[in-house]
CSV table of C-alpha atoms and ligand atoms in Angstrom, one decimal:
chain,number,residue,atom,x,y,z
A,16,UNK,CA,0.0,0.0,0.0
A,17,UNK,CA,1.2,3.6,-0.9
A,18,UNK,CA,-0.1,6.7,0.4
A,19,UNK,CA,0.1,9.6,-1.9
A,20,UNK,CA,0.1,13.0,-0.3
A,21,UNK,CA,-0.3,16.2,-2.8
A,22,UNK,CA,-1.6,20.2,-2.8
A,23,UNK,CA,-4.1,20.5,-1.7
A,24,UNK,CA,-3.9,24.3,0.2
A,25,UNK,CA,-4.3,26.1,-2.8
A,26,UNK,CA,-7.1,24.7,-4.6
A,27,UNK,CA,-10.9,24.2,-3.7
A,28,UNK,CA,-14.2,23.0,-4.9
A,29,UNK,CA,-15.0,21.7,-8.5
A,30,UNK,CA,-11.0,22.3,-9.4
A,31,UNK,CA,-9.7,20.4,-6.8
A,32,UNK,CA,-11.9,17.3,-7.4
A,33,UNK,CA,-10.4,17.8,-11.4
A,34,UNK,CA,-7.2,18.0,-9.6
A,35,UNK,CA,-7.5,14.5,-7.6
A,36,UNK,CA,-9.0,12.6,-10.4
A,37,UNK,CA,-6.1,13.6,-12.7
A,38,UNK,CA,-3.4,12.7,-9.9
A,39,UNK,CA,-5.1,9.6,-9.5
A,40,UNK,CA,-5.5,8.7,-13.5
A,41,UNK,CA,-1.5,9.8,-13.6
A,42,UNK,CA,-0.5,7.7,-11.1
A,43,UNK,CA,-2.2,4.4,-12.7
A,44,UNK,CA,-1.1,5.0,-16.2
A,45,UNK,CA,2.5,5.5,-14.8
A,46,UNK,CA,2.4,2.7,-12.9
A,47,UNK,CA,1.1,0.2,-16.0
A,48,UNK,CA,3.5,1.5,-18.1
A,49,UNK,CA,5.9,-0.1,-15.5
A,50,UNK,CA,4.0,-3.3,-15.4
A,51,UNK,CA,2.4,-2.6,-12.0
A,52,UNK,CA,-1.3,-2.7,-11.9
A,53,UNK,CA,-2.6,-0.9,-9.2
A,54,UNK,CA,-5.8,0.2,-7.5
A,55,UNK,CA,-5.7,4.0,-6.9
A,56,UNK,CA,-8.5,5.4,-5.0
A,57,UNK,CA,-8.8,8.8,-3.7
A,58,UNK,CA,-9.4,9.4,-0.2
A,59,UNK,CA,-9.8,12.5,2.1
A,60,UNK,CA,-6.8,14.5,0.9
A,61,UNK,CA,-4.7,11.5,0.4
A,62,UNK,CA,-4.2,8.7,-2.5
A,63,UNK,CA,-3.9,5.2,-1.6
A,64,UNK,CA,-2.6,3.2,-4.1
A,65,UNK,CA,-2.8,-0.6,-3.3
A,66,UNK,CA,0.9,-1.6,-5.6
A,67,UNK,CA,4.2,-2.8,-3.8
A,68,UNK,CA,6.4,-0.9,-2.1
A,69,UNK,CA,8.5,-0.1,-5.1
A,70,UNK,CA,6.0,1.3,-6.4
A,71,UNK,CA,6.3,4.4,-4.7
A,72,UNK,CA,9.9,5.7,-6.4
A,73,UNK,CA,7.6,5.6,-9.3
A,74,UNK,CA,4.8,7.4,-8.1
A,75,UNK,CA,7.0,10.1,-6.4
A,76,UNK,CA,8.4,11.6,-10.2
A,77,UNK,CA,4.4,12.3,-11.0
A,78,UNK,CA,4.0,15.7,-10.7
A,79,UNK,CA,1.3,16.8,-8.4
A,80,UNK,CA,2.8,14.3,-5.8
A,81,UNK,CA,4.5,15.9,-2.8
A,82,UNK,CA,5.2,12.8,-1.1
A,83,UNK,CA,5.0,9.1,-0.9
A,84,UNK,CA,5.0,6.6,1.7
A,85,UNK,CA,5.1,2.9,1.5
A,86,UNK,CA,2.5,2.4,4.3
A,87,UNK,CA,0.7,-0.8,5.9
A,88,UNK,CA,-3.0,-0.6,6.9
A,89,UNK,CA,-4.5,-1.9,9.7
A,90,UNK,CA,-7.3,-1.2,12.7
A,91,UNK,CA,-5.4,1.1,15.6
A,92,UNK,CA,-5.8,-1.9,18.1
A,93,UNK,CA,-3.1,-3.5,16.1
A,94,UNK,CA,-0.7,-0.9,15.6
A,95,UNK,CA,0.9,-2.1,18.7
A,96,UNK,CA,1.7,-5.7,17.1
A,97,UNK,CA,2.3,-4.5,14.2
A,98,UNK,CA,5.0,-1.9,14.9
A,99,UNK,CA,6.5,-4.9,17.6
A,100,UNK,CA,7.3,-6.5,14.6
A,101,UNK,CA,7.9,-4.0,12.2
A,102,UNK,CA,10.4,-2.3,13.9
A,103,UNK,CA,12.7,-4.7,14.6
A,104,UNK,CA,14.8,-4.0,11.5
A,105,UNK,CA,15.9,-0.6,13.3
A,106,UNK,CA,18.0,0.5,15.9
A,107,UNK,CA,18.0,4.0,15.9
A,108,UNK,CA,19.5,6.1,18.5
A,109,UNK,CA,16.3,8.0,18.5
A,110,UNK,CA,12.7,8.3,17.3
A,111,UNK,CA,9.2,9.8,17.8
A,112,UNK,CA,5.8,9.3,17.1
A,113,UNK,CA,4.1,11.5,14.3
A,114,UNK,CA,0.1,11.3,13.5
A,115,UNK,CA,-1.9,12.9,11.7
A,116,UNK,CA,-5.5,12.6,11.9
A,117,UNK,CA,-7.6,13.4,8.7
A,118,UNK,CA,-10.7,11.9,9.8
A,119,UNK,CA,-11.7,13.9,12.7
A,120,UNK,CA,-14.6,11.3,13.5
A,121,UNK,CA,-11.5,9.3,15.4
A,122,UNK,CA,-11.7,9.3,18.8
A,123,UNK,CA,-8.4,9.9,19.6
A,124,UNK,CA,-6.9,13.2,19.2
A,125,UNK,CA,-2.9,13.3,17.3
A,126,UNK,CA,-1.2,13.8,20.2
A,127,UNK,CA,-2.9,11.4,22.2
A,128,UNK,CA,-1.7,8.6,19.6
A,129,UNK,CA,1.7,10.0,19.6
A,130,UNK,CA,1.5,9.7,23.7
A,131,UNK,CA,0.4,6.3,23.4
A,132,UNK,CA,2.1,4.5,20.7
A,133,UNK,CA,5.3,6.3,22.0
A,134,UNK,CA,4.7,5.1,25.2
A,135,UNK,CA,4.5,1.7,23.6
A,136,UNK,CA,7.7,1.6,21.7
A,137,UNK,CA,9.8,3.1,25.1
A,138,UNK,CA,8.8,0.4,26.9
A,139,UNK,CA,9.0,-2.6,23.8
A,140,UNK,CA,12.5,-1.3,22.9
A,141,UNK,CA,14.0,1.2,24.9
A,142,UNK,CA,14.5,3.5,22.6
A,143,UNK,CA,15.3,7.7,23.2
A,144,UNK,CA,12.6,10.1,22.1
A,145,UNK,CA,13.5,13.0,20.3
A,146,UNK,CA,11.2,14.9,19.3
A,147,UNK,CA,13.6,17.9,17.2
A,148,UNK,CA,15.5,15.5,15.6
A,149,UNK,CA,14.8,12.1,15.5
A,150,UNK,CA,16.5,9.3,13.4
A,151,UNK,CA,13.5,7.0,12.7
A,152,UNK,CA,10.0,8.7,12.4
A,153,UNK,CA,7.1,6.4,12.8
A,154,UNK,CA,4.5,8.2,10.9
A,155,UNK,CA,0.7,7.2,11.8
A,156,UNK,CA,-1.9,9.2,10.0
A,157,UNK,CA,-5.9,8.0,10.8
A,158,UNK,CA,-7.8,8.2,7.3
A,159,UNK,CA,-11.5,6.5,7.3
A,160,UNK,CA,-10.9,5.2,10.7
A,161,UNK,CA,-8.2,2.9,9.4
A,162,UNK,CA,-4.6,3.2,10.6
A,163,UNK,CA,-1.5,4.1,8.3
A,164,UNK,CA,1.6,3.1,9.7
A,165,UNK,CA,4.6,4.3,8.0
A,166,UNK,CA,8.9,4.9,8.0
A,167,UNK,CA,9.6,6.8,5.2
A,168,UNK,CA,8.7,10.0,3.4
A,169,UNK,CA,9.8,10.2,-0.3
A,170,UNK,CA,9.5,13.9,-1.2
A,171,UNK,CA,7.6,13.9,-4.8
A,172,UNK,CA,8.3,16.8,-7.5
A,173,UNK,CA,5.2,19.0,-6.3
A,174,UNK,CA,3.6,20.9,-8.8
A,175,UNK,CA,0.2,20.1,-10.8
A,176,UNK,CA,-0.7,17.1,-12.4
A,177,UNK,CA,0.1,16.8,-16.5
A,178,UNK,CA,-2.9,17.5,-18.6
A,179,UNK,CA,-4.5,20.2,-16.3
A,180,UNK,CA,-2.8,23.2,-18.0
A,181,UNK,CA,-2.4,22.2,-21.8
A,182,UNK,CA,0.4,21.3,-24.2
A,183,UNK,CA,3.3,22.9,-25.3
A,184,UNK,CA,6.1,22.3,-27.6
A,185,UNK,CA,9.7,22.3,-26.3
A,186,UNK,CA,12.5,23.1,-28.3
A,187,UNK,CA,15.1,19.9,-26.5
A,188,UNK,CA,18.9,20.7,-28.0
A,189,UNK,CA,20.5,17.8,-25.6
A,190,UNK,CA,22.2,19.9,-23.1
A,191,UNK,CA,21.6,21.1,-20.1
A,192,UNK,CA,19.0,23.9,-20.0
A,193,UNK,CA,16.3,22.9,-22.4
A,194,UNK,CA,16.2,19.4,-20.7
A,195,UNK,CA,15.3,21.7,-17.1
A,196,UNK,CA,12.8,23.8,-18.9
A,197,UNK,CA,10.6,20.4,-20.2
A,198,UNK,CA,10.7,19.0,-16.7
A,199,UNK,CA,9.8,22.5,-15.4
A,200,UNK,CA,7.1,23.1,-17.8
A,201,UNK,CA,5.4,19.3,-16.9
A,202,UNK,CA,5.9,20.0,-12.8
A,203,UNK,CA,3.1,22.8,-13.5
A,204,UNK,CA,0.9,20.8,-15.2
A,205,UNK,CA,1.4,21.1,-18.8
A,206,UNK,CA,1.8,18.2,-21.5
A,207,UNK,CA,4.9,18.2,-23.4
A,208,UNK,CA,5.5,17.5,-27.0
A,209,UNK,CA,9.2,17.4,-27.8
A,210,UNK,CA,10.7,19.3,-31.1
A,211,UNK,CA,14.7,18.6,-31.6
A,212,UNK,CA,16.3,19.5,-34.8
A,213,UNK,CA,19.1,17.1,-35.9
A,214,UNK,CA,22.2,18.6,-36.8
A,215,UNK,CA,24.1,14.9,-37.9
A,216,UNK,CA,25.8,14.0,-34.8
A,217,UNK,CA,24.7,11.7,-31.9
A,218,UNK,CA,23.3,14.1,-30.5
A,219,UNK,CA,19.8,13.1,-31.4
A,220,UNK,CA,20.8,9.4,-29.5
A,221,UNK,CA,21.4,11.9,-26.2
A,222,UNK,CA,17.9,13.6,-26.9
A,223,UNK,CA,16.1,10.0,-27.2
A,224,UNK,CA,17.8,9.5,-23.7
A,225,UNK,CA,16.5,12.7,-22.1
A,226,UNK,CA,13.2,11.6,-23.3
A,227,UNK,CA,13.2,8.7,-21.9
A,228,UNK,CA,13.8,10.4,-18.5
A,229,UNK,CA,11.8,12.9,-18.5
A,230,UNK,CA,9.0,10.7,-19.5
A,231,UNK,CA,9.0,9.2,-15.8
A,232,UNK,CA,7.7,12.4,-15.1
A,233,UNK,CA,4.6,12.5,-17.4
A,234,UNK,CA,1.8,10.4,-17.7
A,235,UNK,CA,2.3,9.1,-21.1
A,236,UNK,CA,5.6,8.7,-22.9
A,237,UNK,CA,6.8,12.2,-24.2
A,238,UNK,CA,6.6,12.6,-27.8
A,239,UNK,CA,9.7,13.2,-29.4
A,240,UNK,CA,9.4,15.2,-33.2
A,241,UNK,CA,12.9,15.4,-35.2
A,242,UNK,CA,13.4,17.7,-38.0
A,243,UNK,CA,16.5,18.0,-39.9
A,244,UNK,CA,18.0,21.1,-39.0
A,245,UNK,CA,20.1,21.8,-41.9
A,246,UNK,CA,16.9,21.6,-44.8
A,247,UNK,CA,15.4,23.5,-42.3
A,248,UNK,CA,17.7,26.1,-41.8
A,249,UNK,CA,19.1,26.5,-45.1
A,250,UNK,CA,16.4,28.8,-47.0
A,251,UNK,CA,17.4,31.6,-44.1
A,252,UNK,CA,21.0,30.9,-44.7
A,253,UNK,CA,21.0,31.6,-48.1
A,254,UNK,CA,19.1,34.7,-48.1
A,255,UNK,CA,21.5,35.9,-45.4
A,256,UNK,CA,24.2,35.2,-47.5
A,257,UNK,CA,22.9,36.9,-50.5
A,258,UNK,CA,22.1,39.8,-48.3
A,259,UNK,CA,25.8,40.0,-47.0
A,260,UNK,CA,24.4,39.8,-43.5
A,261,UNK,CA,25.8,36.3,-42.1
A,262,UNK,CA,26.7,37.8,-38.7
A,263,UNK,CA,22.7,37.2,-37.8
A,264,UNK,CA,23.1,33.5,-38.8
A,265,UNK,CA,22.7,32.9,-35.0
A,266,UNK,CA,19.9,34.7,-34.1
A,267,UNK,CA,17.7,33.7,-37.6
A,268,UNK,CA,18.5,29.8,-36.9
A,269,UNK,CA,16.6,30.3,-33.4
A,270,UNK,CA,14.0,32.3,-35.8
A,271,UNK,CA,13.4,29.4,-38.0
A,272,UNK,CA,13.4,27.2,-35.1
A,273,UNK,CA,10.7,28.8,-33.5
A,274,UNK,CA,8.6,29.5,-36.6
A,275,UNK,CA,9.0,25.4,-37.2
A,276,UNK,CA,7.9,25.0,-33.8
A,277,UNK,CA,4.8,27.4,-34.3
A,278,UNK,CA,3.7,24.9,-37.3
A,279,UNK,CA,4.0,22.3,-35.1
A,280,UNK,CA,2.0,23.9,-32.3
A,281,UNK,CA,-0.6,24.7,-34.6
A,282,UNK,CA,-0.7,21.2,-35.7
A,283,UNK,CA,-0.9,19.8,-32.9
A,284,UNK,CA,-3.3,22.0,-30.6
A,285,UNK,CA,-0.4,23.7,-28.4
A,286,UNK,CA,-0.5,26.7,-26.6
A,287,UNK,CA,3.0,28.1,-26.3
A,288,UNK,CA,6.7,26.8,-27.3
A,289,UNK,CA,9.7,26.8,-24.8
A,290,UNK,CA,13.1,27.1,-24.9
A,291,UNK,CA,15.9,26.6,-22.3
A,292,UNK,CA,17.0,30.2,-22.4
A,293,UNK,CA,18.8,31.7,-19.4
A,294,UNK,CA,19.4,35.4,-19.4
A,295,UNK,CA,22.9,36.3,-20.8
A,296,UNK,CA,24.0,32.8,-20.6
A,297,UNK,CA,25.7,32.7,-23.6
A,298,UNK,CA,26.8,35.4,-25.7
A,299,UNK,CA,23.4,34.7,-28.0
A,300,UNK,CA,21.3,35.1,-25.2
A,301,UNK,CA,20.9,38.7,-25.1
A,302,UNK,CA,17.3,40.4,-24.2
A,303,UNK,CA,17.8,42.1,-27.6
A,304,UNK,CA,18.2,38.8,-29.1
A,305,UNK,CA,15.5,37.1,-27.1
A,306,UNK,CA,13.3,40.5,-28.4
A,307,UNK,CA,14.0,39.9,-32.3
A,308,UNK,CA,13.6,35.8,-32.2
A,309,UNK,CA,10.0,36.4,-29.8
A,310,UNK,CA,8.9,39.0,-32.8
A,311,UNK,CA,9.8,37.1,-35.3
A,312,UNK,CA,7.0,34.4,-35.0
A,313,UNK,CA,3.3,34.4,-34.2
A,314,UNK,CA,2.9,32.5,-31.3
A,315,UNK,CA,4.2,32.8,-27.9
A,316,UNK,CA,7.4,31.9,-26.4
A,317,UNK,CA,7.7,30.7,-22.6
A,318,UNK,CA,11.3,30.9,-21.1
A,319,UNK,CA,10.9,29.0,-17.7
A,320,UNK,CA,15.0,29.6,-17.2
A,321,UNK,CA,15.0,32.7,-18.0
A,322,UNK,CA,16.0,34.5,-14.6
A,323,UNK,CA,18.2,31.1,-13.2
A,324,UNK,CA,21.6,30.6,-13.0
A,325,UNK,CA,23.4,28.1,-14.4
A,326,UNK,CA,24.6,26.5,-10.8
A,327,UNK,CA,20.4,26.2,-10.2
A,328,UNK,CA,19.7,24.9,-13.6
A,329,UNK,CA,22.6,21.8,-13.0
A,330,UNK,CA,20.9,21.2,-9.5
A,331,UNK,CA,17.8,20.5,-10.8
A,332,UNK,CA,19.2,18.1,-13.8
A,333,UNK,CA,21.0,16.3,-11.5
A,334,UNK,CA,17.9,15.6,-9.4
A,335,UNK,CA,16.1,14.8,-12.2
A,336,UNK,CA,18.6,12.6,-13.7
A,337,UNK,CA,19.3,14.8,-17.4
A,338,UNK,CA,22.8,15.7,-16.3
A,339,UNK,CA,23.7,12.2,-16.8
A,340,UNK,CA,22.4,12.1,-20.4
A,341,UNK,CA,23.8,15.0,-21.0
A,342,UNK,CA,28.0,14.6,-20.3
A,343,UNK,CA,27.8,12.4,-23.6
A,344,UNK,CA,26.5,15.2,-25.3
A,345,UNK,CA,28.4,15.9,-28.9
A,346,UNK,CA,29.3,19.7,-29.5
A,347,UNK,CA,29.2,19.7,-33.0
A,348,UNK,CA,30.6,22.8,-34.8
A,349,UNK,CA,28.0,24.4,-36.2
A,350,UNK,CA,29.2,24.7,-40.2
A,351,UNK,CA,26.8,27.9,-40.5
A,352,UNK,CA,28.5,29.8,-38.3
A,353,UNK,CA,29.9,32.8,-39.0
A,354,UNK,CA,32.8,35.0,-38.1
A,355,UNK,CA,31.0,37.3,-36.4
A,356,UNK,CA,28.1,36.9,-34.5
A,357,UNK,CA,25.1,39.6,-33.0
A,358,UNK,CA,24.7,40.0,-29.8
A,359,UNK,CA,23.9,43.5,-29.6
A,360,UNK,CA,22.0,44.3,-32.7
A,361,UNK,CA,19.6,47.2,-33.0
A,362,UNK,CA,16.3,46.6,-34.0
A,363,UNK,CA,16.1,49.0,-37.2
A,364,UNK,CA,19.0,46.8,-38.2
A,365,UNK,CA,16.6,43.5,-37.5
A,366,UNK,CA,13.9,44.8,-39.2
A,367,UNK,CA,15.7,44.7,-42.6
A,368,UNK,CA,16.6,40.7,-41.6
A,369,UNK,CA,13.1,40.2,-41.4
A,370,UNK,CA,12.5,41.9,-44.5
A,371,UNK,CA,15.0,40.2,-46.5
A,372,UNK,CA,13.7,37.0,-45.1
A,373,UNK,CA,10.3,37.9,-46.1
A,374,UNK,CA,11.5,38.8,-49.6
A,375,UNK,CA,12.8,35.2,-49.6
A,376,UNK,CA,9.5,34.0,-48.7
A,377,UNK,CA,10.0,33.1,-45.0
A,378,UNK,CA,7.6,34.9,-43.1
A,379,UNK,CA,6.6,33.8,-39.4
B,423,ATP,P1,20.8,23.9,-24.0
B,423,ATP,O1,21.6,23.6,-22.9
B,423,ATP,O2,19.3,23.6,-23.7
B,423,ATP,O3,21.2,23.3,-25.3
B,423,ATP,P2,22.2,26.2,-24.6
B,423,ATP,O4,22.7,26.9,-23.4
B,423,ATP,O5,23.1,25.4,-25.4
B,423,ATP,O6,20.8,25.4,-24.3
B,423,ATP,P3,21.5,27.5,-27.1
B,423,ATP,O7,22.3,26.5,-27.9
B,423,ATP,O8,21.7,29.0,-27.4
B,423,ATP,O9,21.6,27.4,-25.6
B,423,ATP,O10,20.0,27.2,-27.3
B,423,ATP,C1,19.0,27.9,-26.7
B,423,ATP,C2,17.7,27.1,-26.7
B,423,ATP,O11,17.3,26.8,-28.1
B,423,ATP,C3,17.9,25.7,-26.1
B,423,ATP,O12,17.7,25.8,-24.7
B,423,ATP,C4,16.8,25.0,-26.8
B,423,ATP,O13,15.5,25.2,-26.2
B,423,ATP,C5,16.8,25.5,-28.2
B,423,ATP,N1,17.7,24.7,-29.1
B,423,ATP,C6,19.0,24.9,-29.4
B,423,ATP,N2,19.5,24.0,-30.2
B,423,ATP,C7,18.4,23.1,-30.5
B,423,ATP,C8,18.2,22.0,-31.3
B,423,ATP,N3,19.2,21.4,-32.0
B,423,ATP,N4,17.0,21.4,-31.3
B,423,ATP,C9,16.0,21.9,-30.6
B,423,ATP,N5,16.1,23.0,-29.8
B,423,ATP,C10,17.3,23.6,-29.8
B,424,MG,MG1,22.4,24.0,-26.9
């Protein structure tokens, strides 16, 4: 048995029930594609799911899930017999007693259980009570008049549960950022569809990888589009050239990007495309650069790393497991890049890009 705990502070009423049956429908389609059937039933603020216990590593990646506990259920006479047993695979050199009651209709008020069962578990195995800092917490909480005894509290992503807030499509290069930004994007709630554009290397083997990974975190496996870059790049490419304006080769590959992306969107029935952009990260990431590809396509653009550094972007691949994928990452020399690059460009200056593009028949 697994308890589920998620939000629930923030949301009320009709939303919150949309919330829980989500959660629940998440959890059991997550689970199945892992080859574990489970029941998932939703309970007074908490989700039981009757699986094994391994199930709960599982369960903690789905996003609207703030934290799991492999739990046993039983009657609160026999929490005394059960934990006699139970807790014989510790020794900690201290403990205490934590309950939480959820059904108020129980006769016994938190504390009152904590009192008692602690009480108990002094005299059963002598050990110290701490109640600051304990190394072993029994966790009790009372839902339906049933007991659930528990050791261990994974902590779950948080966040809202994937297909309450829409789709979007990511643009997922393989390294770090972009990677961050999908896994951000599904923690609050949105479905992702992910757009890479393959530039011949291995790197598109890496992007399969990330997908994989960041498909733990989503209800269904995360689909994965793959354009070739170069066919789709090289339209803009030559009319820069003819244009003897090269040094914006940067800045109109993220345009065509995006416009690609847009296509997609449509197609598809997203609402917005994101990128792993992080203020000034890179030379390319300027805010004037980040104004001319925005303007250059109709649809919107959602940078979720936008204000992070790159120290808190690693921290969260790591935890999320993308890092990994990502030190065998290929950085291939891109062959259309010029000299000279824009980072400060002026926007009378980008105007006439767009207009040469436009002249070329690329339009947004
Ligand atoms: P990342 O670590 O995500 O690759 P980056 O710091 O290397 O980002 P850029 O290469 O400037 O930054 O790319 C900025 C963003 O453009 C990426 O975060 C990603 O969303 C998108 N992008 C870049 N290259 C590709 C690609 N080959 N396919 C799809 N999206 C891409
Ligand atoms: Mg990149």
């Amino acid at each position: 048995m697994i308890l589920v705990r998620y939000g629930e502070i923030a949301i009320k009423g009709r939303k919150r029930r949309e919330f829980e049956r989500k959660l629940a429908e998440n959890i059991q389609k997550a689970l199945r594609r892992k080859g574990i059937i489970g029941k998932v039933k939703v309970i007074r603020g908490r989700i039981l799911v009757d699986a094994p216990d391994e199930a709960a590593e599982i369960i903690a990646k789905i996003p609207g899930v703030v934290s799991v506990s492999p739990a046993r259920a039983m009657d609160y006479d026999e929490v005394p017999v059960y934990l006699k047993k139970a807790l014989r695979q510790f020794n900690p050199r201290s403990f205490k007693v934590e309950t939480q009651r959820l059904d108020k209709t129980f006769l016994k008020t938190s504390m009152e259980v904590n009192r008692e069962i602690g009480a108990f578990i002094v005299k059963e195995f002598g050990w110290k009570v701490d109640l600051e800092n304990p190394e072993l917490t029994v966790g009790i909480e009372i839902i339906n008049g049933k007991a659930y005894v528990f050791f261990e509290k994974i902590r779950g992503v948080g966040g809202l549960p994937v297909g309450t807030q829409g789709k979007v499509v990511v643009l997922l290069s393989g390294g770090i950022d972009s990677p961050v930004a999908a896994f951000l994007m599904l923690k609050r709630g949105a479905e992702v569809i992910a757009l890479h554009f393959d530039q011949g290397t291995n790197a598109r083997s890496v992007v399969e990888r990330v997908v994989d990974i960041l498909s733990d975190y989503s209800p269904e496996p995360i689909e994965l589009i793959v354009e070739n870059h170069f066919e789709v790049l090289k339209p803009y490419v030559s009319a820069l050239a003819k244009a003897k304006l090269r040094e914006w080769t940067c800045v109109v590959c993220k345009v065509a990007m995006l416009r690609r992306a847009a296509e997609i969107a449509r197609e598809r029935g997203a609402l917005g495309i994101v990128t792993g952009d992080s203020l000034g990260q890179v030379a390319s990431q300027t805010l004037a650069n980040l104004y001319f590809e925005t303007m250059s396509v109709d649809f919107p653009v959602h940078r979720p790393l936008l204000g992070m550094d790159k120290e808190e972007i690693v921290a969260i691949a790591r935890r999320i497991g993308t890092y990994e994928a990502f030190l065998e990452y290929p950085h291939c020399d891109c062959p259309f890049r010029p000299e000279r690059v824009v980072t400060g460009g002026k926007l009378e200056e980008f105007r006439r890009v767009l207009a040469v593009l436009e002249e070329a028949g690329l339009r947004g």
